[in-house]
Amino acid sequence: MNKLFKSIRFWILIILVILSIFLIHPTVSDGRFKTNLNFGLDLDGGSYLRLRADAVVVSVDLDKNLVSKAFLEELIGGKVTIVSLDDNGIVFTTDKEVPQEILSSYGLTVESEDGKIRMPISYERIVAIYLSEKLNAEVIPVVEDNTLRYEIRKTVDRDEIEKVIQPVGGKLTYYDDRASNSTLEQTKTMLEKKLNALGSKDIVIRTIGNKYILIDLAGVNLSDTEKIVSTPGVFEIRIMADDGQYKKILSGDDIAEVDPAPRSEDGIIWGAGFTLNEAGASKFRNACIRYNAVNDPEKHPIAMYLDGELVYSAPLSPDLASMLKDEKVYSLFARTGIGDTGKMEARNLIIHLSTGVLPVKLITETSGQVPATLGDQFKKEIVLIIILAIIAVSIITGYRYKEYKIVLPMLSISFSEVLIIVGISKLPLIGWQLDLPSIAGIIGIIGTGIDQLIIITDDMLSEEKDKEQQIKKKQTKRRIKTYEKRLTNAFKIIFISAATTSFAMLPLLVMGLGKLTGFALTIIIGVLIGVLVTRPAYGGILRDIMISNKE
Amino acid sequence: MKFDLNPYNLDTKKMIRIPLFILVICIGILFSFFVIYDTPVRLGYDFTGGTVITVPSTKDVGYLEEKYQAYDLLFVRDMGSRTMLQFGFIDPDKGKELRESIIQEYGEENVQLDYSGATFGEEMQRLAIIAIIFSFILMAIVVFVAFRIPLPSCMITFCALSDIIMAMAMMDIFGIELTLGSLAALLMLIGYSVDTDILLTNKVLKEGKNTKDDFKRIFNTGFTMTTTTLVAVVVMFIVSTFSYLFTSYTQITILSEMSAVLIFGLLADMLNTWLMNAGFLRLYIDKRGKRR
């Protein structure tokens, strides 16, 4: 056995097991067993949403002259003759009046020069506005992979776009039902901001491919999650005028920053802090002076509205009122109340404050929730499954080999494999949440792992009887060589089967098929750990046992 | 363990005929399902769109059926301490109404809910087919690269295909739908069920062990392998499916489906490895021997 403790394979295994236990960090507090592990929503309770942007991205190849003419005629509502067309804009003539309000709604201007009209505009804006008018949706030019594309913020099918671009000599060269990468990223960031304010301990929000946004929220139910996600935030700050009516003084744009979490100066009274930008601060000061809130705060309270609904109102504090008389104040603090209720309200207010309107509408593809109590029950069942599975496997192997010197190492190897996989799930970068499919993966790995140990064991034992006679008289050195050769044979088979198992899981891992990523990852990592660490260690242990048995 | 069953005792042709016969029946089952339902296996809500809700157990199934009939209620199932209601895909507004009604009756904190949209389901169907095809191709590539002998490699790949087909036919027989869980199990079978075939082919062709005794030894190893995995998976199936009968636990649907499919596949694999592949290898060696 002395040789075993000199073997590197063996020590690598021991070190990995210790590291994994350290990562799992099992503790017992208040009589409850606790670990450091990240469990999936189906075990911890919570809700999930998979959202898709209501948008498509297209590339079109159009006839410049035709589209410019069609664009102008669409805007002006009459016949247009193009005089010239270049990178700076269009020069044209028309009998009709140019409708200023439509132009200004797109931020366009025109200038007349001797009967001709000149409109400075870029080509991609012409196309964007043309598509926007025709499809009745917001259209934005985007650059992806060095190509000019257009993001249409509405799900429009291929045929509909082709119908619209055909009259202007157009060809659809690219179509994908998704939002542009930058829009998706921006939406994700805004959702992140809104959800962070909820104070859930565990928020996972990520994009899948360039199409979906996936939100996992532990400990929050689906209705609350959906409410936050779908809240379109038209945010306003109003002040009460002398006539008892609230007047709008600030909008969401005037807010530069919102504190991410509720704040309390004395630990009793809670509130939400936020900062106004330059324009906001001066508008706020002017309004407070104009409506006389600086002198009579109680009569002119400040109120916050989200989508026309009152979410908060309070008078200026005396300090703030007197400060506003002298100068602009940027940093404001909205008190919400005392204790947990106050804190909760502050949290909600933060969400309202940081709510910008999401750039695109989101469509729910899948959603759901698991109650925390049910998750707890699942956890207990899983522990039961793993324990019973290991016992069942022990019985089979025990019956087959009837030798504790073989069965014991086999089972400890299998068990350490489970520990290492679970430990790896805690690592940064490759770590993942242990959800129900991952647990199924672990059971699968117990099964396949034992399989490979059986291949090694049988290969080492098989020729025992045939060659025992020959080897008996030869030296130990020669015997070790024979065992090494058998190990190599066994490992050939193990490598091939490990490769088929993990390669077959690759598509699942790469494609992000719903909740199955954890399953694929568990199996692949389990197989890798098996081939690289635990099987070699087992081979070494078994060889040493057999040699020492002979001696 | 003494195994007196050695398929090697059978006539070679019989060894191949038995699994082939079963395979043909299974293909027949899948085909008739395809004719009736448009898909070879019935699709679960992940792939068709729909809502699955579980609520604390109510024995009054008739009441539930009546109350939620208007929401395309497909079935109500008792799963221990909870009751499951599965709904087809309904328009989002109606879905919201359904959800509110359920939450009102049972309380937000007691309701488990999963919703999947219909268009997303179609997308998932497409992805699932791609995943199965790619899994299969990757597995086949590994096998061909590892063995570099065309015919036996083809046979291993064919055995995997046969495992999957038989597992899918059994899903039809036992009424298990294709969900993300059962899909994952099928994908795992693609890579895993060939393990025993790899063992057998490697031993017989590469290590030249093709006597009756050798075969028996390989069979013992392979049989123990499959048995250990089978018992682990059977444990998972029993606990996730039936533990509610003697404890206060609830069924874990996804684990129950996964383990059932794995059990089907492993059983099919025994047949395909030890009869079909073994029979083929005997024929292959005979032919090769004669040519020499």
Coordinates of C-alpha atoms in Angstrom, one line a residue, chain A residues 31-541:
Chain A
G31 CA -30.1 22.2 13.7
R32 CA -30.4 22.6 10.0
F33 CA -27.9 21.3 7.5
K34 CA -26.7 24.1 5.2
T35 CA -24.3 24.3 2.2
N36 CA -22.9 27.0 0.1
L37 CA -24.4 25.6 -3.1
N38 CA -26.4 27.4 -5.7
F39 CA -29.6 25.5 -6.3
G40 CA -31.9 26.1 -9.3
L41 CA -35.3 27.7 -8.9
D42 CA -37.0 24.3 -9.0
L43 CA -35.2 23.5 -5.7
D44 CA -35.0 26.9 -4.1
G45 CA -38.4 28.3 -5.1
G46 CA -38.8 31.3 -7.2
S47 CA -39.9 32.3 -10.7
Y48 CA -38.5 32.4 -14.2
L49 CA -39.3 34.2 -17.4
R50 CA -37.9 33.7 -20.9
L51 CA -38.6 36.8 -23.0
R52 CA -38.2 37.6 -26.6
A53 CA -38.1 41.1 -28.1
D54 CA -41.1 42.0 -30.2
A55 CA -38.8 42.9 -33.1
V56 CA -37.1 41.8 -36.3
V57 CA -33.7 42.7 -37.8
V58 CA -33.5 43.0 -41.6
S59 CA -31.1 44.0 -44.3
V60 CA -32.5 45.4 -47.5
D61 CA -31.1 46.2 -50.9
L62 CA -33.0 49.1 -52.4
D63 CA -33.0 51.4 -55.4
K64 CA -31.8 54.7 -53.9
N65 CA -33.8 56.9 -56.3
L66 CA -37.0 55.0 -55.9
V67 CA -36.9 54.7 -52.2
S68 CA -36.1 58.4 -51.7
K69 CA -39.0 59.4 -53.9
A70 CA -41.4 57.0 -52.2
F71 CA -40.2 58.2 -48.8
L72 CA -40.9 61.9 -49.7
E73 CA -44.2 61.1 -51.2
E74 CA -45.2 59.1 -48.1
L75 CA -44.3 62.1 -45.9
I76 CA -45.7 64.8 -48.0
G77 CA -48.7 63.0 -49.4
G78 CA -48.3 64.2 -53.0
K79 CA -46.2 63.9 -56.1
V80 CA -42.5 64.6 -55.8
T81 CA -39.8 65.0 -58.4
I82 CA -36.2 64.4 -57.3
V83 CA -33.8 66.9 -58.7
S84 CA -30.6 65.5 -57.2
L85 CA -29.6 63.0 -54.6
D86 CA -26.3 62.6 -52.7
D87 CA -24.8 61.7 -49.4
N88 CA -25.8 65.0 -47.8
G89 CA -29.5 64.8 -48.7
I90 CA -32.2 65.2 -51.3
V91 CA -33.1 68.1 -53.5
F92 CA -36.6 67.9 -54.9
T93 CA -39.7 69.8 -56.1
T94 CA -43.3 69.4 -55.3
D95 CA -46.7 71.1 -55.8
K96 CA -47.7 70.2 -52.3
E97 CA -47.1 72.1 -49.0
V98 CA -44.4 70.4 -46.9
P99 CA -46.1 69.4 -43.6
Q100 CA -43.9 70.8 -40.9
E101 CA -45.3 68.8 -38.0
I102 CA -44.6 65.4 -39.7
L103 CA -41.1 66.5 -40.5
S104 CA -40.4 67.7 -37.0
S105 CA -41.7 64.5 -35.5
Y106 CA -38.8 62.8 -37.3
G107 CA -36.4 65.7 -36.5
L108 CA -36.1 66.6 -40.2
T109 CA -35.7 70.1 -41.7
V110 CA -36.1 71.5 -45.2
E111 CA -34.8 74.7 -46.8
S112 CA -36.1 76.2 -50.0
E113 CA -33.8 77.6 -52.7
D114 CA -35.3 79.0 -55.9
G115 CA -38.3 76.7 -56.1
K116 CA -36.4 73.6 -55.1
I117 CA -36.5 72.1 -51.7
R118 CA -33.4 70.7 -50.0
M119 CA -33.6 68.2 -47.2
P120 CA -30.4 67.1 -45.4
I121 CA -30.8 63.4 -44.6
S122 CA -28.7 60.3 -44.7
Y123 CA -29.6 57.3 -46.8
E124 CA -30.1 54.9 -43.8
R125 CA -32.6 57.4 -42.3
I126 CA -34.5 57.6 -45.5
V127 CA -34.9 53.8 -45.5
A128 CA -35.6 53.7 -41.8
I129 CA -38.4 56.3 -42.0
Y130 CA -39.8 54.8 -45.2
L131 CA -40.0 51.3 -43.5
S132 CA -41.4 52.9 -40.3
E133 CA -44.2 54.7 -42.2
K134 CA -45.1 51.7 -44.3
L135 CA -44.9 49.1 -41.5
N136 CA -46.3 51.4 -38.8
A137 CA -43.5 50.5 -36.4
E138 CA -40.4 52.1 -35.0
V139 CA -37.4 51.4 -37.3
I140 CA -33.8 52.0 -36.3
P141 CA -30.6 51.6 -38.4
V142 CA -28.1 49.4 -36.7
V143 CA -24.6 48.2 -37.6
E144 CA -23.9 44.5 -36.9
D145 CA -20.9 42.6 -38.2
N146 CA -20.0 45.6 -40.2
T147 CA -23.2 45.5 -42.1
L148 CA -26.0 48.0 -42.1
R149 CA -29.2 46.5 -40.9
Y150 CA -32.6 47.8 -39.7
E151 CA -34.2 46.9 -36.5
I152 CA -38.0 46.9 -36.8
R153 CA -39.5 47.1 -33.3
K154 CA -42.5 44.9 -34.1
T155 CA -42.8 41.3 -35.2
V156 CA -43.3 41.6 -39.0
D157 CA -43.1 38.6 -41.2
R158 CA -40.9 38.2 -44.2
D159 CA -43.7 38.5 -46.7
E160 CA -45.0 41.8 -45.3
I161 CA -41.5 43.4 -45.6
E162 CA -41.1 42.1 -49.1
K163 CA -44.4 43.5 -50.1
V164 CA -43.3 46.9 -48.8
I165 CA -39.9 47.0 -50.4
Q166 CA -40.9 45.6 -53.8
P167 CA -42.2 48.9 -55.2
V168 CA -38.9 50.5 -54.4
G169 CA -36.9 47.9 -56.2
G170 CA -36.0 46.2 -53.0
K171 CA -34.6 42.8 -52.1
L172 CA -34.6 41.4 -48.6
T173 CA -31.1 40.1 -48.0
Y174 CA -31.3 39.3 -44.3
Y175 CA -34.2 38.5 -41.9
D176 CA -34.1 37.4 -38.3
D177 CA -36.9 37.6 -35.7
R178 CA -35.0 39.2 -32.9
A179 CA -33.8 42.6 -31.7
S180 CA -30.4 43.9 -32.5
N181 CA -27.6 43.0 -30.2
S182 CA -27.3 46.4 -28.7
T183 CA -31.0 46.7 -28.1
L184 CA -31.1 43.3 -26.4
E185 CA -28.1 44.3 -24.3
Q186 CA -29.7 47.6 -23.3
T187 CA -33.0 45.9 -22.5
K188 CA -31.2 43.4 -20.3
T189 CA -29.3 46.1 -18.5
M190 CA -32.5 48.0 -17.8
L191 CA -34.3 44.9 -16.6
E192 CA -31.3 44.2 -14.4
K193 CA -31.6 47.6 -12.8
K194 CA -35.3 47.2 -12.2
L195 CA -34.9 43.7 -10.7
N196 CA -31.9 44.5 -8.6
A197 CA -34.0 47.0 -6.7
L198 CA -36.2 44.1 -5.7
G199 CA -33.5 42.9 -3.4
S200 CA -33.9 39.2 -4.3
K201 CA -30.8 37.4 -3.0
D202 CA -30.3 35.6 -6.3
I203 CA -31.0 37.2 -9.6
V204 CA -29.8 35.6 -12.8
I205 CA -30.5 37.5 -16.0
R206 CA -28.8 36.5 -19.2
T207 CA -29.3 36.6 -22.9
I208 CA -29.5 33.3 -24.8
G209 CA -28.2 33.4 -28.3
N210 CA -29.1 36.9 -29.6
K211 CA -32.7 36.2 -29.2
Y212 CA -33.9 35.6 -25.6
I213 CA -33.6 37.1 -22.2
L214 CA -33.8 34.7 -19.4
I215 CA -34.7 35.8 -15.9
D216 CA -34.4 33.6 -12.8
L217 CA -35.5 35.1 -9.6
A218 CA -35.2 33.1 -6.4
G219 CA -37.7 33.8 -3.7
V220 CA -40.0 36.0 -5.8
N221 CA -43.3 34.9 -7.3
L222 CA -44.2 35.1 -10.9
S223 CA -46.8 37.8 -10.6
D224 CA -44.4 40.2 -8.9
T225 CA -41.6 39.4 -11.4
E226 CA -43.9 40.0 -14.3
K227 CA -45.2 43.2 -12.8
I228 CA -41.8 44.6 -12.6
V229 CA -40.7 43.4 -16.0
S230 CA -43.8 44.6 -17.8
T231 CA -44.1 48.0 -16.0
P232 CA -43.7 50.6 -18.7
G233 CA -42.4 53.5 -16.7
V234 CA -43.7 56.9 -17.5
F235 CA -42.4 58.6 -14.4
E236 CA -43.2 62.1 -13.3
I237 CA -42.6 64.3 -10.3
R238 CA -45.4 66.8 -9.6
I239 CA -46.0 69.6 -7.1
M240 CA -49.3 70.7 -5.6
A241 CA -50.3 74.2 -6.8
D242 CA -52.4 76.7 -4.9
D243 CA -55.6 75.4 -6.6
G244 CA -55.0 71.9 -5.0
Q245 CA -54.0 70.4 -8.4
Y246 CA -50.7 68.6 -9.0
K247 CA -48.6 70.1 -11.7
K248 CA -45.9 68.2 -13.5
I249 CA -42.4 69.6 -12.9
L250 CA -40.0 66.8 -13.7
S251 CA -40.0 63.6 -15.8
G252 CA -37.9 60.5 -15.7
D253 CA -35.3 62.1 -18.0
D254 CA -34.4 64.6 -15.3
I255 CA -33.2 61.9 -13.0
A256 CA -29.5 61.2 -13.4
E257 CA -29.1 58.4 -10.9
V258 CA -31.0 56.4 -8.4
D259 CA -29.4 54.7 -5.4
P260 CA -29.5 51.0 -5.9
A261 CA -30.8 50.1 -2.4
P262 CA -32.9 51.6 0.3
R263 CA -31.0 53.9 2.6
S264 CA -31.5 54.8 6.2
E265 CA -29.7 57.5 8.1
D266 CA -30.7 56.4 11.5
G267 CA -31.6 52.8 11.0
I268 CA -35.3 53.6 11.7
I269 CA -36.6 55.8 8.9
W270 CA -36.0 54.4 5.5
G271 CA -36.1 56.0 2.1
A272 CA -34.8 56.1 -1.5
G273 CA -32.1 58.5 -2.6
F274 CA -31.7 59.8 -6.1
T275 CA -29.8 62.5 -8.0
L276 CA -31.1 65.0 -10.5
N277 CA -29.2 66.2 -13.5
E278 CA -28.4 69.8 -14.2
A279 CA -31.6 70.6 -16.0
G280 CA -33.6 68.6 -13.5
A281 CA -32.1 70.4 -10.5
S282 CA -32.8 73.9 -11.9
K283 CA -36.4 72.9 -13.0
F284 CA -37.0 71.5 -9.5
R285 CA -35.7 74.7 -7.7
N286 CA -37.6 77.0 -10.0
A287 CA -40.9 75.1 -9.5
C288 CA -40.5 75.0 -5.7
I289 CA -39.9 78.7 -5.7
R290 CA -42.7 79.4 -8.1
Y291 CA -45.3 77.4 -6.3
N292 CA -44.0 78.7 -2.9
A293 CA -43.1 75.2 -1.6
V294 CA -39.9 76.7 -0.2
N295 CA -41.9 78.8 2.2
D296 CA -44.9 76.6 2.8
P297 CA -43.8 73.0 2.2
E298 CA -46.8 71.4 3.9
K299 CA -49.2 73.1 1.6
H300 CA -47.3 72.2 -1.5
P301 CA -46.2 68.5 -1.3
I302 CA -44.2 66.8 -3.9
A303 CA -45.6 63.7 -5.5
M304 CA -44.3 61.0 -7.8
Y305 CA -46.4 59.4 -10.4
L306 CA -45.8 56.2 -12.4
D307 CA -48.1 55.9 -15.4
G308 CA -50.4 58.5 -13.9
E309 CA -50.7 56.6 -10.6
L310 CA -49.5 58.2 -7.4
V311 CA -46.7 56.1 -6.0
Y312 CA -45.3 58.6 -3.4
S313 CA -46.0 62.0 -1.9
A314 CA -44.4 64.0 0.8
P315 CA -43.7 67.7 1.6
L316 CA -40.2 69.1 1.3
S317 CA -38.3 68.8 4.6
P318 CA -37.6 72.1 6.3
D319 CA -33.9 71.7 5.7
L320 CA -34.4 71.1 2.0
A321 CA -36.9 74.0 1.7
S322 CA -34.5 76.5 3.1
M323 CA -31.6 75.1 1.0
L324 CA -33.6 75.5 -2.2
K325 CA -34.1 79.2 -1.5
D326 CA -30.4 79.7 -1.9
E327 CA -29.2 77.2 -4.5
K328 CA -30.0 74.2 -6.7
V329 CA -30.1 70.8 -4.9
Y330 CA -29.1 67.7 -6.9
S331 CA -29.3 65.0 -4.3
L332 CA -32.7 64.2 -3.0
F333 CA -34.0 61.6 -0.5
A334 CA -37.5 60.4 -0.4
R335 CA -38.5 59.1 3.0
T336 CA -40.9 56.2 2.9
G337 CA -41.5 55.1 6.5
I338 CA -40.1 53.2 9.4
G339 CA -39.0 49.6 9.9
D340 CA -39.5 46.8 7.4
T341 CA -42.5 48.3 5.8
G342 CA -40.6 51.5 5.1
K343 CA -37.7 49.6 3.7
M344 CA -40.0 47.6 1.4
E345 CA -41.7 50.7 0.2
A346 CA -38.3 52.4 -0.4
R347 CA -37.4 49.4 -2.5
N348 CA -40.5 49.7 -4.6
L349 CA -39.9 53.4 -5.0
I350 CA -36.4 52.7 -6.3
I351 CA -37.8 50.5 -8.9
H352 CA -40.3 53.2 -10.0
L353 CA -37.6 55.8 -10.0
S354 CA -35.1 53.8 -12.2
T355 CA -37.8 52.7 -14.5
G356 CA -37.1 53.9 -18.0
V357 CA -39.3 52.7 -20.9
L358 CA -37.8 49.5 -22.3
P359 CA -36.7 50.0 -25.9
V360 CA -38.8 47.1 -27.2
K361 CA -41.9 45.3 -26.2
L362 CA -41.2 41.9 -24.7
I363 CA -43.1 38.7 -25.4
T364 CA -43.2 36.0 -22.8
E365 CA -42.1 32.6 -24.3
T366 CA -42.0 30.6 -21.1
S367 CA -42.6 31.5 -17.5
G368 CA -43.3 29.7 -14.3
Q369 CA -42.8 29.5 -10.6
V370 CA -42.0 27.0 -7.9
P371 CA -43.1 27.5 -4.3
A372 CA -40.2 27.5 -1.9
T373 CA -41.9 24.8 0.3
L374 CA -42.2 22.5 -2.7
G375 CA -38.5 23.1 -3.6
D376 CA -37.6 22.0 0.0
Q377 CA -39.6 18.8 -0.5
F378 CA -37.8 18.1 -3.8
K379 CA -34.4 18.6 -2.1
K380 CA -35.3 16.0 0.5
E381 CA -36.4 13.6 -2.2
I382 CA -33.2 14.1 -4.1
V383 CA -31.0 13.4 -1.1
L384 CA -33.1 10.2 -0.7
I385 CA -32.6 9.3 -4.4
I386 CA -28.8 9.8 -4.2
I387 CA -28.4 7.8 -1.0
L388 CA -30.6 4.9 -2.2
A389 CA -28.9 4.9 -5.6
I390 CA -25.5 4.5 -4.0
I391 CA -26.9 1.7 -1.7
A392 CA -28.4 -0.1 -4.7
V393 CA -25.2 0.2 -6.7
S394 CA -23.3 -1.1 -3.6
I395 CA -25.5 -4.1 -3.4
I396 CA -25.0 -5.0 -7.1
T397 CA -21.2 -4.5 -7.0
G398 CA -20.9 -6.2 -3.6
Y399 CA -22.8 -9.2 -4.9
R400 CA -20.7 -9.4 -8.0
Y401 CA -17.2 -9.0 -6.5
K402 CA -17.8 -10.2 -2.9
E403 CA -14.6 -8.5 -1.9
Y404 CA -14.7 -5.4 0.3
K405 CA -11.2 -4.4 -0.9
I406 CA -12.6 -3.9 -4.4
V407 CA -16.1 -2.7 -3.6
L408 CA -15.1 -0.1 -1.0
P409 CA -12.6 1.8 -3.2
M410 CA -15.2 1.6 -6.0
L411 CA -17.9 3.2 -4.0
S412 CA -15.6 5.9 -2.4
I413 CA -14.4 6.8 -5.9
S414 CA -18.0 7.1 -7.1
F415 CA -18.9 9.2 -4.1
S416 CA -15.9 11.5 -4.5
E417 CA -16.8 12.0 -8.1
V418 CA -20.2 13.3 -7.0
L419 CA -18.5 15.6 -4.5
I420 CA -16.1 17.0 -7.1
I421 CA -18.9 17.6 -9.7
V422 CA -20.9 19.4 -7.0
G423 CA -17.8 21.3 -5.9
I424 CA -17.1 22.4 -9.5
S425 CA -20.7 23.8 -9.8
K426 CA -19.6 26.4 -7.3
L427 CA -16.5 27.6 -9.3
P428 CA -16.7 31.0 -10.9
L429 CA -16.9 31.1 -14.7
I430 CA -18.0 27.5 -15.3
G431 CA -20.2 27.2 -12.2
W432 CA -23.9 26.5 -12.7
Q433 CA -27.0 26.2 -10.7
L434 CA -27.9 22.7 -9.5
D435 CA -31.4 22.2 -10.7
L436 CA -33.5 19.0 -11.0
P437 CA -32.0 18.1 -14.5
S438 CA -28.5 18.5 -13.0
I439 CA -29.4 16.1 -10.3
A440 CA -30.6 13.6 -12.9
G441 CA -27.2 14.2 -14.5
I442 CA -25.5 13.3 -11.2
I443 CA -27.4 10.1 -10.9
G444 CA -26.5 9.3 -14.5
I445 CA -22.8 9.9 -13.7
I446 CA -23.0 7.6 -10.7
G447 CA -24.3 5.0 -13.1
T448 CA -21.8 5.5 -15.9
G449 CA -18.9 6.1 -13.5
I450 CA -19.5 2.7 -11.8
D451 CA -19.6 1.2 -15.3
Q452 CA -16.2 2.3 -16.1
L453 CA -14.8 1.2 -12.7
I454 CA -16.3 -2.2 -13.5
I455 CA -14.5 -2.3 -16.9
I456 CA -11.2 -1.6 -15.1
T457 CA -11.9 -4.1 -12.3
D458 CA -12.9 -6.9 -14.7
D459 CA -9.9 -6.3 -17.0
M460 CA -7.5 -6.4 -14.0
L461 CA -9.1 -9.6 -12.6
S462 CA -10.1 -11.4 -15.8
E463 CA -6.8 -13.0 -16.8
E464 CA -6.0 -13.6 -13.2
K465 CA -6.9 -17.2 -13.4
D466 CA -5.3 -17.9 -16.8
K467 CA -2.0 -16.3 -16.1
E468 CA -1.8 -16.8 -12.4
Q469 CA 0.4 -19.8 -13.0
Q470 CA 2.8 -18.0 -15.2
I471 CA 3.1 -15.0 -13.1
K472 CA 3.4 -16.7 -9.8
K473 CA 7.0 -17.5 -10.2
K474 CA 8.1 -14.2 -11.8
Q475 CA 9.2 -11.1 -10.0
T476 CA 6.9 -8.4 -8.8
K477 CA 8.3 -6.0 -11.4
R478 CA 7.1 -8.2 -14.2
R479 CA 3.7 -8.4 -12.6
I480 CA 3.3 -4.7 -12.3
K481 CA 4.0 -4.5 -16.0
T482 CA 1.2 -6.9 -16.8
Y483 CA -1.2 -4.9 -14.7
E484 CA -0.2 -1.7 -16.4
K485 CA -0.9 -3.3 -19.7
R486 CA -4.3 -4.3 -18.7
L487 CA -5.0 -0.9 -17.3
T488 CA -4.1 0.6 -20.7
N489 CA -6.5 -1.7 -22.4
A490 CA -9.3 -0.8 -20.1
F491 CA -8.6 2.9 -20.5
K492 CA -8.9 2.6 -24.3
I493 CA -12.5 1.5 -23.9
I494 CA -13.2 4.1 -21.2
F495 CA -11.9 6.9 -23.3
I496 CA -14.0 6.0 -26.2
S497 CA -17.2 5.6 -24.2
A498 CA -16.4 8.8 -22.3
A499 CA -16.0 10.6 -25.6
T500 CA -19.3 9.3 -27.0
T501 CA -21.2 10.3 -23.9
S502 CA -19.8 13.8 -23.7
F503 CA -19.9 14.5 -27.4
A504 CA -23.6 13.5 -27.6
M505 CA -24.3 16.1 -24.8
L506 CA -22.5 18.9 -26.7
P507 CA -25.5 20.0 -28.8
L508 CA -27.6 20.3 -25.7
L509 CA -24.9 22.5 -24.0
V510 CA -24.4 24.7 -27.0
M511 CA -28.0 25.2 -28.0
G512 CA -29.3 26.3 -24.7
L513 CA -32.4 24.2 -24.9
G514 CA -34.5 25.5 -22.0
K515 CA -33.6 24.1 -18.7
L516 CA -31.3 21.4 -19.9
T517 CA -28.0 23.2 -19.9
G518 CA -27.3 22.1 -16.3
F519 CA -27.9 18.5 -17.3
A520 CA -25.5 18.6 -20.2
L521 CA -22.9 20.4 -18.2
T522 CA -23.1 18.0 -15.3
I523 CA -22.7 15.0 -17.5
I524 CA -19.8 16.5 -19.5
I525 CA -17.9 17.6 -16.4
G526 CA -18.7 14.3 -14.6
V527 CA -17.3 12.4 -17.6
L528 CA -14.2 14.6 -17.8
I529 CA -13.5 14.3 -14.0
G530 CA -14.0 10.6 -14.3
V531 CA -11.5 10.1 -17.2
L532 CA -8.9 12.6 -16.0
V533 CA -8.9 12.1 -12.2
T534 CA -11.0 9.4 -10.6
R535 CA -10.5 6.5 -13.0
P536 CA -6.7 6.8 -13.0
A537 CA -6.7 7.0 -9.3
Y538 CA -8.9 3.9 -9.1
G539 CA -6.7 2.1 -11.5
G540 CA -3.7 2.9 -9.2
I541 CA -5.5 1.9 -6.1

